[in-house]
Amino acid sequence: MIEPTVTLPPTRVRRRPPPRPRDTVRWPVLMVVFVCAACGLVYELELVALASYLIGDSVTQASVVLSVMVFAMGLGSLLAKRLRCRAAVGFGLVEGALALFGGTSALVLYACFAWLGEARWVLVAFSLGIGVLIGAEIPLLMSLIQRAPERSGAGGRPRRAGRPAPPGDPDDAAGTVADLFAADYVGALVGGLAFPFLLLPWLGQLTGALVTGAVNAVAGAALVLWFFRRDLTARTRALVVGVNLAVLGVLATATVLVDDFEEAARRAVYGERVRVAVHTDLQEVVVTGGREGPPDLYLDGRLRVAGADEYRYHEALVHPAMKGPHARVLIVGGGDGLAAREVLRYPGVRSVTVVELDAGVVQLARTDPALAALNGQSFRDPRVGVVHADAFDWLRRASGHVQERYDVVISDLPDPGITPSAKLYAQEFYGLAAGVLADGGRLVVHAGTTTDRPRTYWTADATLRAAGYATRPYSAEGRTPGFAAGPDRAGRAGAGRHEPDDWGFLLAVRGHRPPVLGLAADAPPLRSLAPGDLAAAARRAERTRLTGLPPSTLVHPRYGH
């Protein structure tokens, strides 16, 4: 008997579903977002720092860079919509362009400042261009991730309409956006911390930007060429490779030549007679001049000491304040040692305390032969003590602990403005200074030029009066041909800037009775000052008086250019 053949249903072999595209692409994409966000914030901070150094007024420069860049990021997000159908090649080219723009931005900005004397419009252009490219990154990455299921052919049962995608599903757009922005924000944190603590002190602004650009280019190209290579044709793959290799070649060449570039740019800014150029922890310090002639001292590109006529400034700053008791003197700033030199000419001086934030400036003034000769070796005098600290913080700690108060406080600082030093021209700072002044003690403040920026000068006067001082305004002329009168000059000679022709000072005492403007009986022989000159200096300042100005405070600084 023949048994009937029984046909069994085929055994279903269970196949492991291919890995979801989100599982294979998610982490590489998030890592690249992290790296690109860090690089983008480094570009942003580098533009702010370099613009503050080259142009000044750090608040204004930060506001310009941040506002323009955020606007441009929105514009870049809109423009990226045109590249959604070619997201892979678009992202590769965007990252190459961003690496080139961001990496070379510091070089180009510094070159424009050095050879053209103007960097403001270049700053705006780079902020706009970098912002557009940064804004295009996230939309392009979103397009790549959303198209990943189509490319990889992921299996799985279709989801019923109306049911939200579970977390981790390729179609979970909300979760993908959350992941991308989380990686973006964390990367921005790392970039923001790496710039001041790693890149700036170890590599400097120029090399730091170039290295950041190289990292940016490698990260963007690697993601596209490895994980999204199926989206590229042979032609677009060659385009992405060629563009990013060219960018890396430009950045590598610039990195090799950056020292030569910096030296050439420094000569363009300061002239051929650069004697010393050092970067301290806080700023660039440059000393120019020949070995026979007096030196000039620049801090962050601004002339602080013109050796040929600095005595006009320092004699006017120091000697009117020395009329009266002057056994103990406090100098705020004055790291060049020149104000201390004038104070030490009085035999009755027992001690001089110099509070200077930048130890590098004091070290240079102590050891450089030309500067040490100019300041009369003042830092070698045993009566001089130097404190390296922020003057505001030091005064806040010292006001309640000084055993013996100061007869004279001398504020030898750059011109007031919306800068980190603005707090040293605030009402609160003058209140702290009053806490260390002896009865009848005198405070003298360099407050900028009376003729070129009278509003700033008289704002300082209003601030002193609001802090409980009575003031006596006066000014001193700088008449030596070829030198700017002000100790705070941006740019270079012949760059088309109008230079101020005077220094403005304010002599102040606590109370309602203004101090007498004159010279002490034991005043040494002076080259630029006589009692009659001070009377004329007071009249000259009074002619520029502005009334009704509010005082400047920590929370409402009112100094501007």
JSON list of N, CA and C in Angstrom, two decimals, residues 413-470:
[
{"chain": "A", "resi": 413, "resn": "LEU", "atom": "N", "xyz": [45.54, 104.07, 34.75]},
{"chain": "A", "resi": 413, "resn": "LEU", "atom": "CA", "xyz": [44.87, 103.06, 33.94]},
{"chain": "A", "resi": 413, "resn": "LEU", "atom": "C", "xyz": [44.62, 103.59, 32.53]},
{"chain": "A", "resi": 414, "resn": "PRO", "atom": "N", "xyz": [44.36, 102.68, 31.56]},
{"chain": "A", "resi": 414, "resn": "PRO", "atom": "CA", "xyz": [44.00, 103.13, 30.21]},
{"chain": "A", "resi": 414, "resn": "PRO", "atom": "C", "xyz": [42.73, 103.96, 30.22]},
{"chain": "A", "resi": 415, "resn": "ASP", "atom": "N", "xyz": [42.44, 104.55, 29.06]},
{"chain": "A", "resi": 415, "resn": "ASP", "atom": "CA", "xyz": [41.22, 105.36, 28.95]},
{"chain": "A", "resi": 415, "resn": "ASP", "atom": "C", "xyz": [40.01, 104.54, 29.34]},
{"chain": "A", "resi": 416, "resn": "PRO", "atom": "N", "xyz": [39.06, 105.14, 30.07]},
{"chain": "A", "resi": 416, "resn": "PRO", "atom": "CA", "xyz": [37.84, 104.40, 30.41]},
{"chain": "A", "resi": 416, "resn": "PRO", "atom": "C", "xyz": [37.03, 104.08, 29.17]},
{"chain": "A", "resi": 417, "resn": "GLY", "atom": "N", "xyz": [36.38, 102.96, 29.21]},
{"chain": "A", "resi": 417, "resn": "GLY", "atom": "CA", "xyz": [35.53, 102.53, 28.10]},
{"chain": "A", "resi": 417, "resn": "GLY", "atom": "C", "xyz": [34.75, 101.31, 28.54]},
{"chain": "A", "resi": 418, "resn": "ILE", "atom": "N", "xyz": [33.94, 100.77, 27.63]},
{"chain": "A", "resi": 418, "resn": "ILE", "atom": "CA", "xyz": [33.18, 99.56, 27.95]},
{"chain": "A", "resi": 418, "resn": "ILE", "atom": "C", "xyz": [34.12, 98.38, 27.73]},
{"chain": "A", "resi": 419, "resn": "THR", "atom": "N", "xyz": [34.99, 98.13, 28.67]},
{"chain": "A", "resi": 419, "resn": "THR", "atom": "CA", "xyz": [36.01, 97.10, 28.61]},
{"chain": "A", "resi": 419, "resn": "THR", "atom": "C", "xyz": [36.05, 96.40, 29.96]},
{"chain": "A", "resi": 420, "resn": "PRO", "atom": "N", "xyz": [36.86, 95.35, 30.09]},
{"chain": "A", "resi": 420, "resn": "PRO", "atom": "CA", "xyz": [36.98, 94.73, 31.41]},
{"chain": "A", "resi": 420, "resn": "PRO", "atom": "C", "xyz": [37.46, 95.68, 32.50]},
{"chain": "A", "resi": 421, "resn": "SER", "atom": "N", "xyz": [38.15, 96.77, 32.13]},
{"chain": "A", "resi": 421, "resn": "SER", "atom": "CA", "xyz": [38.62, 97.72, 33.14]},
{"chain": "A", "resi": 421, "resn": "SER", "atom": "C", "xyz": [37.57, 98.77, 33.50]},
{"chain": "A", "resi": 422, "resn": "ALA", "atom": "N", "xyz": [36.38, 98.67, 32.92]},
{"chain": "A", "resi": 422, "resn": "ALA", "atom": "CA", "xyz": [35.35, 99.67, 33.21]},
{"chain": "A", "resi": 422, "resn": "ALA", "atom": "C", "xyz": [34.98, 99.68, 34.69]},
{"chain": "A", "resi": 423, "resn": "LYS", "atom": "N", "xyz": [35.11, 98.53, 35.36]},
{"chain": "A", "resi": 423, "resn": "LYS", "atom": "CA", "xyz": [34.75, 98.49, 36.78]},
{"chain": "A", "resi": 423, "resn": "LYS", "atom": "C", "xyz": [35.71, 99.32, 37.62]},
{"chain": "A", "resi": 424, "resn": "LEU", "atom": "N", "xyz": [36.92, 99.59, 37.08]},
{"chain": "A", "resi": 424, "resn": "LEU", "atom": "CA", "xyz": [37.88, 100.41, 37.81]},
{"chain": "A", "resi": 424, "resn": "LEU", "atom": "C", "xyz": [37.61, 101.90, 37.64]},
{"chain": "A", "resi": 425, "resn": "TYR", "atom": "N", "xyz": [36.57, 102.23, 36.90]},
{"chain": "A", "resi": 425, "resn": "TYR", "atom": "CA", "xyz": [36.08, 103.61, 36.79]},
{"chain": "A", "resi": 425, "resn": "TYR", "atom": "C", "xyz": [34.65, 103.72, 37.29]},
{"chain": "A", "resi": 426, "resn": "ALA", "atom": "N", "xyz": [34.21, 102.73, 38.05]},
{"chain": "A", "resi": 426, "resn": "ALA", "atom": "CA", "xyz": [32.83, 102.69, 38.53]},
{"chain": "A", "resi": 426, "resn": "ALA", "atom": "C", "xyz": [32.73, 103.35, 39.91]},
{"chain": "A", "resi": 427, "resn": "GLN", "atom": "N", "xyz": [31.52, 103.74, 40.25]},
{"chain": "A", "resi": 427, "resn": "GLN", "atom": "CA", "xyz": [31.27, 104.36, 41.55]},
{"chain": "A", "resi": 427, "resn": "GLN", "atom": "C", "xyz": [31.66, 103.43, 42.69]},
{"chain": "A", "resi": 428, "resn": "GLU", "atom": "N", "xyz": [31.43, 102.13, 42.52]},
{"chain": "A", "resi": 428, "resn": "GLU", "atom": "CA", "xyz": [31.77, 101.18, 43.57]},
{"chain": "A", "resi": 428, "resn": "GLU", "atom": "C", "xyz": [33.29, 101.13, 43.80]},
{"chain": "A", "resi": 429, "resn": "PHE", "atom": "N", "xyz": [34.06, 101.22, 42.72]},
{"chain": "A", "resi": 429, "resn": "PHE", "atom": "CA", "xyz": [35.51, 101.19, 42.88]},
{"chain": "A", "resi": 429, "resn": "PHE", "atom": "C", "xyz": [36.01, 102.41, 43.65]},
{"chain": "A", "resi": 430, "resn": "TYR", "atom": "N", "xyz": [35.47, 103.57, 43.32]},
{"chain": "A", "resi": 430, "resn": "TYR", "atom": "CA", "xyz": [35.90, 104.78, 44.04]},
{"chain": "A", "resi": 430, "resn": "TYR", "atom": "C", "xyz": [35.47, 104.73, 45.50]},
{"chain": "A", "resi": 431, "resn": "GLY", "atom": "N", "xyz": [34.35, 104.06, 45.77]},
{"chain": "A", "resi": 431, "resn": "GLY", "atom": "CA", "xyz": [33.96, 103.88, 47.16]},
{"chain": "A", "resi": 431, "resn": "GLY", "atom": "C", "xyz": [34.95, 102.99, 47.91]},
{"chain": "A", "resi": 432, "resn": "LEU", "atom": "N", "xyz": [35.44, 101.94, 47.26]},
{"chain": "A", "resi": 432, "resn": "LEU", "atom": "CA", "xyz": [36.46, 101.10, 47.88]},
{"chain": "A", "resi": 432, "resn": "LEU", "atom": "C", "xyz": [37.76, 101.86, 48.08]},
{"chain": "A", "resi": 433, "resn": "ALA", "atom": "N", "xyz": [38.12, 102.71, 47.12]},
{"chain": "A", "resi": 433, "resn": "ALA", "atom": "CA", "xyz": [39.34, 103.51, 47.27]},
{"chain": "A", "resi": 433, "resn": "ALA", "atom": "C", "xyz": [39.24, 104.44, 48.47]},
{"chain": "A", "resi": 434, "resn": "ALA", "atom": "N", "xyz": [38.04, 104.96, 48.71]},
{"chain": "A", "resi": 434, "resn": "ALA", "atom": "CA", "xyz": [37.87, 105.84, 49.88]},
{"chain": "A", "resi": 434, "resn": "ALA", "atom": "C", "xyz": [38.14, 105.10, 51.18]},
{"chain": "A", "resi": 435, "resn": "GLY", "atom": "N", "xyz": [37.92, 103.77, 51.18]},
{"chain": "A", "resi": 435, "resn": "GLY", "atom": "CA", "xyz": [38.13, 103.00, 52.39]},
{"chain": "A", "resi": 435, "resn": "GLY", "atom": "C", "xyz": [39.59, 102.83, 52.76]},
{"chain": "A", "resi": 436, "resn": "VAL", "atom": "N", "xyz": [40.51, 103.06, 51.80]},
{"chain": "A", "resi": 436, "resn": "VAL", "atom": "CA", "xyz": [41.94, 102.93, 52.12]},
{"chain": "A", "resi": 436, "resn": "VAL", "atom": "C", "xyz": [42.64, 104.28, 52.16]},
{"chain": "A", "resi": 437, "resn": "LEU", "atom": "N", "xyz": [41.88, 105.37, 51.94]},
{"chain": "A", "resi": 437, "resn": "LEU", "atom": "CA", "xyz": [42.47, 106.71, 51.99]},
{"chain": "A", "resi": 437, "resn": "LEU", "atom": "C", "xyz": [42.53, 107.22, 53.43]},
{"chain": "A", "resi": 438, "resn": "ALA", "atom": "N", "xyz": [43.65, 107.84, 53.77]},
{"chain": "A", "resi": 438, "resn": "ALA", "atom": "CA", "xyz": [43.76, 108.49, 55.07]},
{"chain": "A", "resi": 438, "resn": "ALA", "atom": "C", "xyz": [42.92, 109.76, 55.08]},
{"chain": "A", "resi": 439, "resn": "ASP", "atom": "N", "xyz": [42.68, 110.31, 56.26]},
{"chain": "A", "resi": 439, "resn": "ASP", "atom": "CA", "xyz": [41.95, 111.58, 56.36]},
{"chain": "A", "resi": 439, "resn": "ASP", "atom": "C", "xyz": [42.70, 112.65, 55.57]},
{"chain": "A", "resi": 440, "resn": "GLY", "atom": "N", "xyz": [41.99, 113.32, 54.67]},
{"chain": "A", "resi": 440, "resn": "GLY", "atom": "CA", "xyz": [42.63, 114.32, 53.84]},
{"chain": "A", "resi": 440, "resn": "GLY", "atom": "C", "xyz": [43.43, 113.75, 52.69]},
{"chain": "A", "resi": 441, "resn": "GLY", "atom": "N", "xyz": [43.37, 112.41, 52.51]},
{"chain": "A", "resi": 441, "resn": "GLY", "atom": "CA", "xyz": [44.10, 111.79, 51.41]},
{"chain": "A", "resi": 441, "resn": "GLY", "atom": "C", "xyz": [43.53, 112.17, 50.07]},
{"chain": "A", "resi": 442, "resn": "ARG", "atom": "N", "xyz": [44.36, 112.04, 49.03]},
{"chain": "A", "resi": 442, "resn": "ARG", "atom": "CA", "xyz": [43.98, 112.49, 47.70]},
{"chain": "A", "resi": 442, "resn": "ARG", "atom": "C", "xyz": [44.00, 111.31, 46.72]},
{"chain": "A", "resi": 443, "resn": "LEU", "atom": "N", "xyz": [43.03, 111.32, 45.84]},
{"chain": "A", "resi": 443, "resn": "LEU", "atom": "CA", "xyz": [42.90, 110.33, 44.76]},
{"chain": "A", "resi": 443, "resn": "LEU", "atom": "C", "xyz": [43.02, 111.06, 43.44]},
{"chain": "A", "resi": 444, "resn": "VAL", "atom": "N", "xyz": [43.89, 110.59, 42.54]},
{"chain": "A", "resi": 444, "resn": "VAL", "atom": "CA", "xyz": [44.00, 111.17, 41.21]},
{"chain": "A", "resi": 444, "resn": "VAL", "atom": "C", "xyz": [43.69, 110.08, 40.20]},
{"chain": "A", "resi": 445, "resn": "VAL", "atom": "N", "xyz": [42.90, 110.45, 39.19]},
{"chain": "A", "resi": 445, "resn": "VAL", "atom": "CA", "xyz": [42.40, 109.49, 38.20]},
{"chain": "A", "resi": 445, "resn": "VAL", "atom": "C", "xyz": [42.74, 110.01, 36.81]},
{"chain": "A", "resi": 446, "resn": "HIS", "atom": "N", "xyz": [43.36, 109.15, 36.00]},
{"chain": "A", "resi": 446, "resn": "HIS", "atom": "CA", "xyz": [43.46, 109.45, 34.57]},
{"chain": "A", "resi": 446, "resn": "HIS", "atom": "C", "xyz": [42.14, 109.05, 33.94]},
{"chain": "A", "resi": 447, "resn": "ALA", "atom": "N", "xyz": [41.46, 110.01, 33.31]},
{"chain": "A", "resi": 447, "resn": "ALA", "atom": "CA", "xyz": [40.09, 109.78, 32.84]},
{"chain": "A", "resi": 447, "resn": "ALA", "atom": "C", "xyz": [39.93, 110.01, 31.34]},
{"chain": "A", "resi": 448, "resn": "GLY", "atom": "N", "xyz": [41.02, 109.86, 30.57]},
{"chain": "A", "resi": 448, "resn": "GLY", "atom": "CA", "xyz": [40.90, 110.02, 29.13]},
{"chain": "A", "resi": 448, "resn": "GLY", "atom": "C", "xyz": [41.11, 111.44, 28.68]},
{"chain": "A", "resi": 449, "resn": "THR", "atom": "N", "xyz": [40.81, 111.70, 27.43]},
{"chain": "A", "resi": 449, "resn": "THR", "atom": "CA", "xyz": [41.03, 113.02, 26.86]},
{"chain": "A", "resi": 449, "resn": "THR", "atom": "C", "xyz": [39.83, 113.92, 27.05]},
{"chain": "A", "resi": 450, "resn": "THR", "atom": "N", "xyz": [40.08, 115.18, 27.37]},
{"chain": "A", "resi": 450, "resn": "THR", "atom": "CA", "xyz": [38.97, 116.12, 27.56]},
{"chain": "A", "resi": 450, "resn": "THR", "atom": "C", "xyz": [38.45, 116.66, 26.24]},
{"chain": "A", "resi": 451, "resn": "THR", "atom": "N", "xyz": [39.29, 116.71, 25.23]},
{"chain": "A", "resi": 451, "resn": "THR", "atom": "CA", "xyz": [38.88, 117.31, 23.95]},
{"chain": "A", "resi": 451, "resn": "THR", "atom": "C", "xyz": [38.27, 116.30, 22.99]},
{"chain": "A", "resi": 452, "resn": "ASP", "atom": "N", "xyz": [38.80, 115.11, 22.97]},
{"chain": "A", "resi": 452, "resn": "ASP", "atom": "CA", "xyz": [38.33, 114.12, 22.00]},
{"chain": "A", "resi": 452, "resn": "ASP", "atom": "C", "xyz": [37.13, 113.34, 22.51]},
{"chain": "A", "resi": 453, "resn": "ARG", "atom": "N", "xyz": [37.07, 113.08, 23.82]},
{"chain": "A", "resi": 453, "resn": "ARG", "atom": "CA", "xyz": [35.96, 112.33, 24.40]},
{"chain": "A", "resi": 453, "resn": "ARG", "atom": "C", "xyz": [35.50, 113.00, 25.69]},
{"chain": "A", "resi": 454, "resn": "PRO", "atom": "N", "xyz": [34.95, 114.20, 25.57]},
{"chain": "A", "resi": 454, "resn": "PRO", "atom": "CA", "xyz": [34.57, 114.92, 26.79]},
{"chain": "A", "resi": 454, "resn": "PRO", "atom": "C", "xyz": [33.47, 114.22, 27.59]},
{"chain": "A", "resi": 455, "resn": "ARG", "atom": "N", "xyz": [32.57, 113.53, 26.92]},
{"chain": "A", "resi": 455, "resn": "ARG", "atom": "CA", "xyz": [31.48, 112.86, 27.65]},
{"chain": "A", "resi": 455, "resn": "ARG", "atom": "C", "xyz": [32.05, 111.78, 28.57]},
{"chain": "A", "resi": 456, "resn": "THR", "atom": "N", "xyz": [33.02, 111.03, 28.10]},
{"chain": "A", "resi": 456, "resn": "THR", "atom": "CA", "xyz": [33.64, 110.00, 28.93]},
{"chain": "A", "resi": 456, "resn": "THR", "atom": "C", "xyz": [34.36, 110.64, 30.12]},
{"chain": "A", "resi": 457, "resn": "TYR", "atom": "N", "xyz": [35.09, 111.71, 29.85]},
{"chain": "A", "resi": 457, "resn": "TYR", "atom": "CA", "xyz": [35.86, 112.38, 30.91]},
{"chain": "A", "resi": 457, "resn": "TYR", "atom": "C", "xyz": [34.93, 112.91, 31.99]},
{"chain": "A", "resi": 458, "resn": "TRP", "atom": "N", "xyz": [33.86, 113.59, 31.60]},
{"chain": "A", "resi": 458, "resn": "TRP", "atom": "CA", "xyz": [32.98, 114.18, 32.61]},
{"chain": "A", "resi": 458, "resn": "TRP", "atom": "C", "xyz": [32.05, 113.14, 33.25]},
{"chain": "A", "resi": 459, "resn": "THR", "atom": "N", "xyz": [31.88, 111.99, 32.60]},
{"chain": "A", "resi": 459, "resn": "THR", "atom": "CA", "xyz": [31.19, 110.88, 33.29]},
{"chain": "A", "resi": 459, "resn": "THR", "atom": "C", "xyz": [32.03, 110.38, 34.44]},
{"chain": "A", "resi": 460, "resn": "ALA", "atom": "N", "xyz": [33.35, 110.29, 34.25]},
{"chain": "A", "resi": 460, "resn": "ALA", "atom": "CA", "xyz": [34.24, 109.91, 35.35]},
{"chain": "A", "resi": 460, "resn": "ALA", "atom": "C", "xyz": [34.15, 110.92, 36.48]},
{"chain": "A", "resi": 461, "resn": "ASP", "atom": "N", "xyz": [34.07, 112.21, 36.14]},
{"chain": "A", "resi": 461, "resn": "ASP", "atom": "CA", "xyz": [33.92, 113.24, 37.16]},
{"chain": "A", "resi": 461, "resn": "ASP", "atom": "C", "xyz": [32.61, 113.07, 37.93]},
{"chain": "A", "resi": 462, "resn": "ALA", "atom": "N", "xyz": [31.52, 112.83, 37.20]},
{"chain": "A", "resi": 462, "resn": "ALA", "atom": "CA", "xyz": [30.22, 112.62, 37.86]},
{"chain": "A", "resi": 462, "resn": "ALA", "atom": "C", "xyz": [30.24, 111.37, 38.74]},
{"chain": "A", "resi": 463, "resn": "THR", "atom": "N", "xyz": [30.97, 110.35, 38.33]},
{"chain": "A", "resi": 463, "resn": "THR", "atom": "CA", "xyz": [31.07, 109.12, 39.10]},
{"chain": "A", "resi": 463, "resn": "THR", "atom": "C", "xyz": [31.82, 109.35, 40.40]},
{"chain": "A", "resi": 464, "resn": "LEU", "atom": "N", "xyz": [32.90, 110.10, 40.34]},
{"chain": "A", "resi": 464, "resn": "LEU", "atom": "CA", "xyz": [33.64, 110.43, 41.55]},
{"chain": "A", "resi": 464, "resn": "LEU", "atom": "C", "xyz": [32.78, 111.23, 42.53]},
{"chain": "A", "resi": 465, "resn": "ARG", "atom": "N", "xyz": [32.05, 112.21, 42.01]},
{"chain": "A", "resi": 465, "resn": "ARG", "atom": "CA", "xyz": [31.21, 113.02, 42.89]},
{"chain": "A", "resi": 465, "resn": "ARG", "atom": "C", "xyz": [30.09, 112.20, 43.50]},
{"chain": "A", "resi": 466, "resn": "ALA", "atom": "N", "xyz": [29.54, 111.24, 42.72]},
{"chain": "A", "resi": 466, "resn": "ALA", "atom": "CA", "xyz": [28.50, 110.37, 43.27]},
{"chain": "A", "resi": 466, "resn": "ALA", "atom": "C", "xyz": [29.05, 109.46, 44.37]},
{"chain": "A", "resi": 467, "resn": "ALA", "atom": "N", "xyz": [30.35, 109.18, 44.33]},
{"chain": "A", "resi": 467, "resn": "ALA", "atom": "CA", "xyz": [30.97, 108.35, 45.36]},
{"chain": "A", "resi": 467, "resn": "ALA", "atom": "C", "xyz": [31.39, 109.15, 46.59]},
{"chain": "A", "resi": 468, "resn": "GLY", "atom": "N", "xyz": [31.08, 110.45, 46.62]},
{"chain": "A", "resi": 468, "resn": "GLY", "atom": "CA", "xyz": [31.37, 111.26, 47.80]},
{"chain": "A", "resi": 468, "resn": "GLY", "atom": "C", "xyz": [32.63, 112.07, 47.73]},
{"chain": "A", "resi": 469, "resn": "TYR", "atom": "N", "xyz": [33.18, 112.28, 46.54]},
{"chain": "A", "resi": 469, "resn": "TYR", "atom": "CA", "xyz": [34.39, 113.07, 46.38]},
{"chain": "A", "resi": 469, "resn": "TYR", "atom": "C", "xyz": [34.07, 114.47, 45.87]},
{"chain": "A", "resi": 470, "resn": "ALA", "atom": "N", "xyz": [34.93, 115.40, 46.21]},
{"chain": "A", "resi": 470, "resn": "ALA", "atom": "CA", "xyz": [34.96, 116.70, 45.53]},
{"chain": "A", "resi": 470, "resn": "ALA", "atom": "C", "xyz": [36.14, 116.68, 44.57]}
]
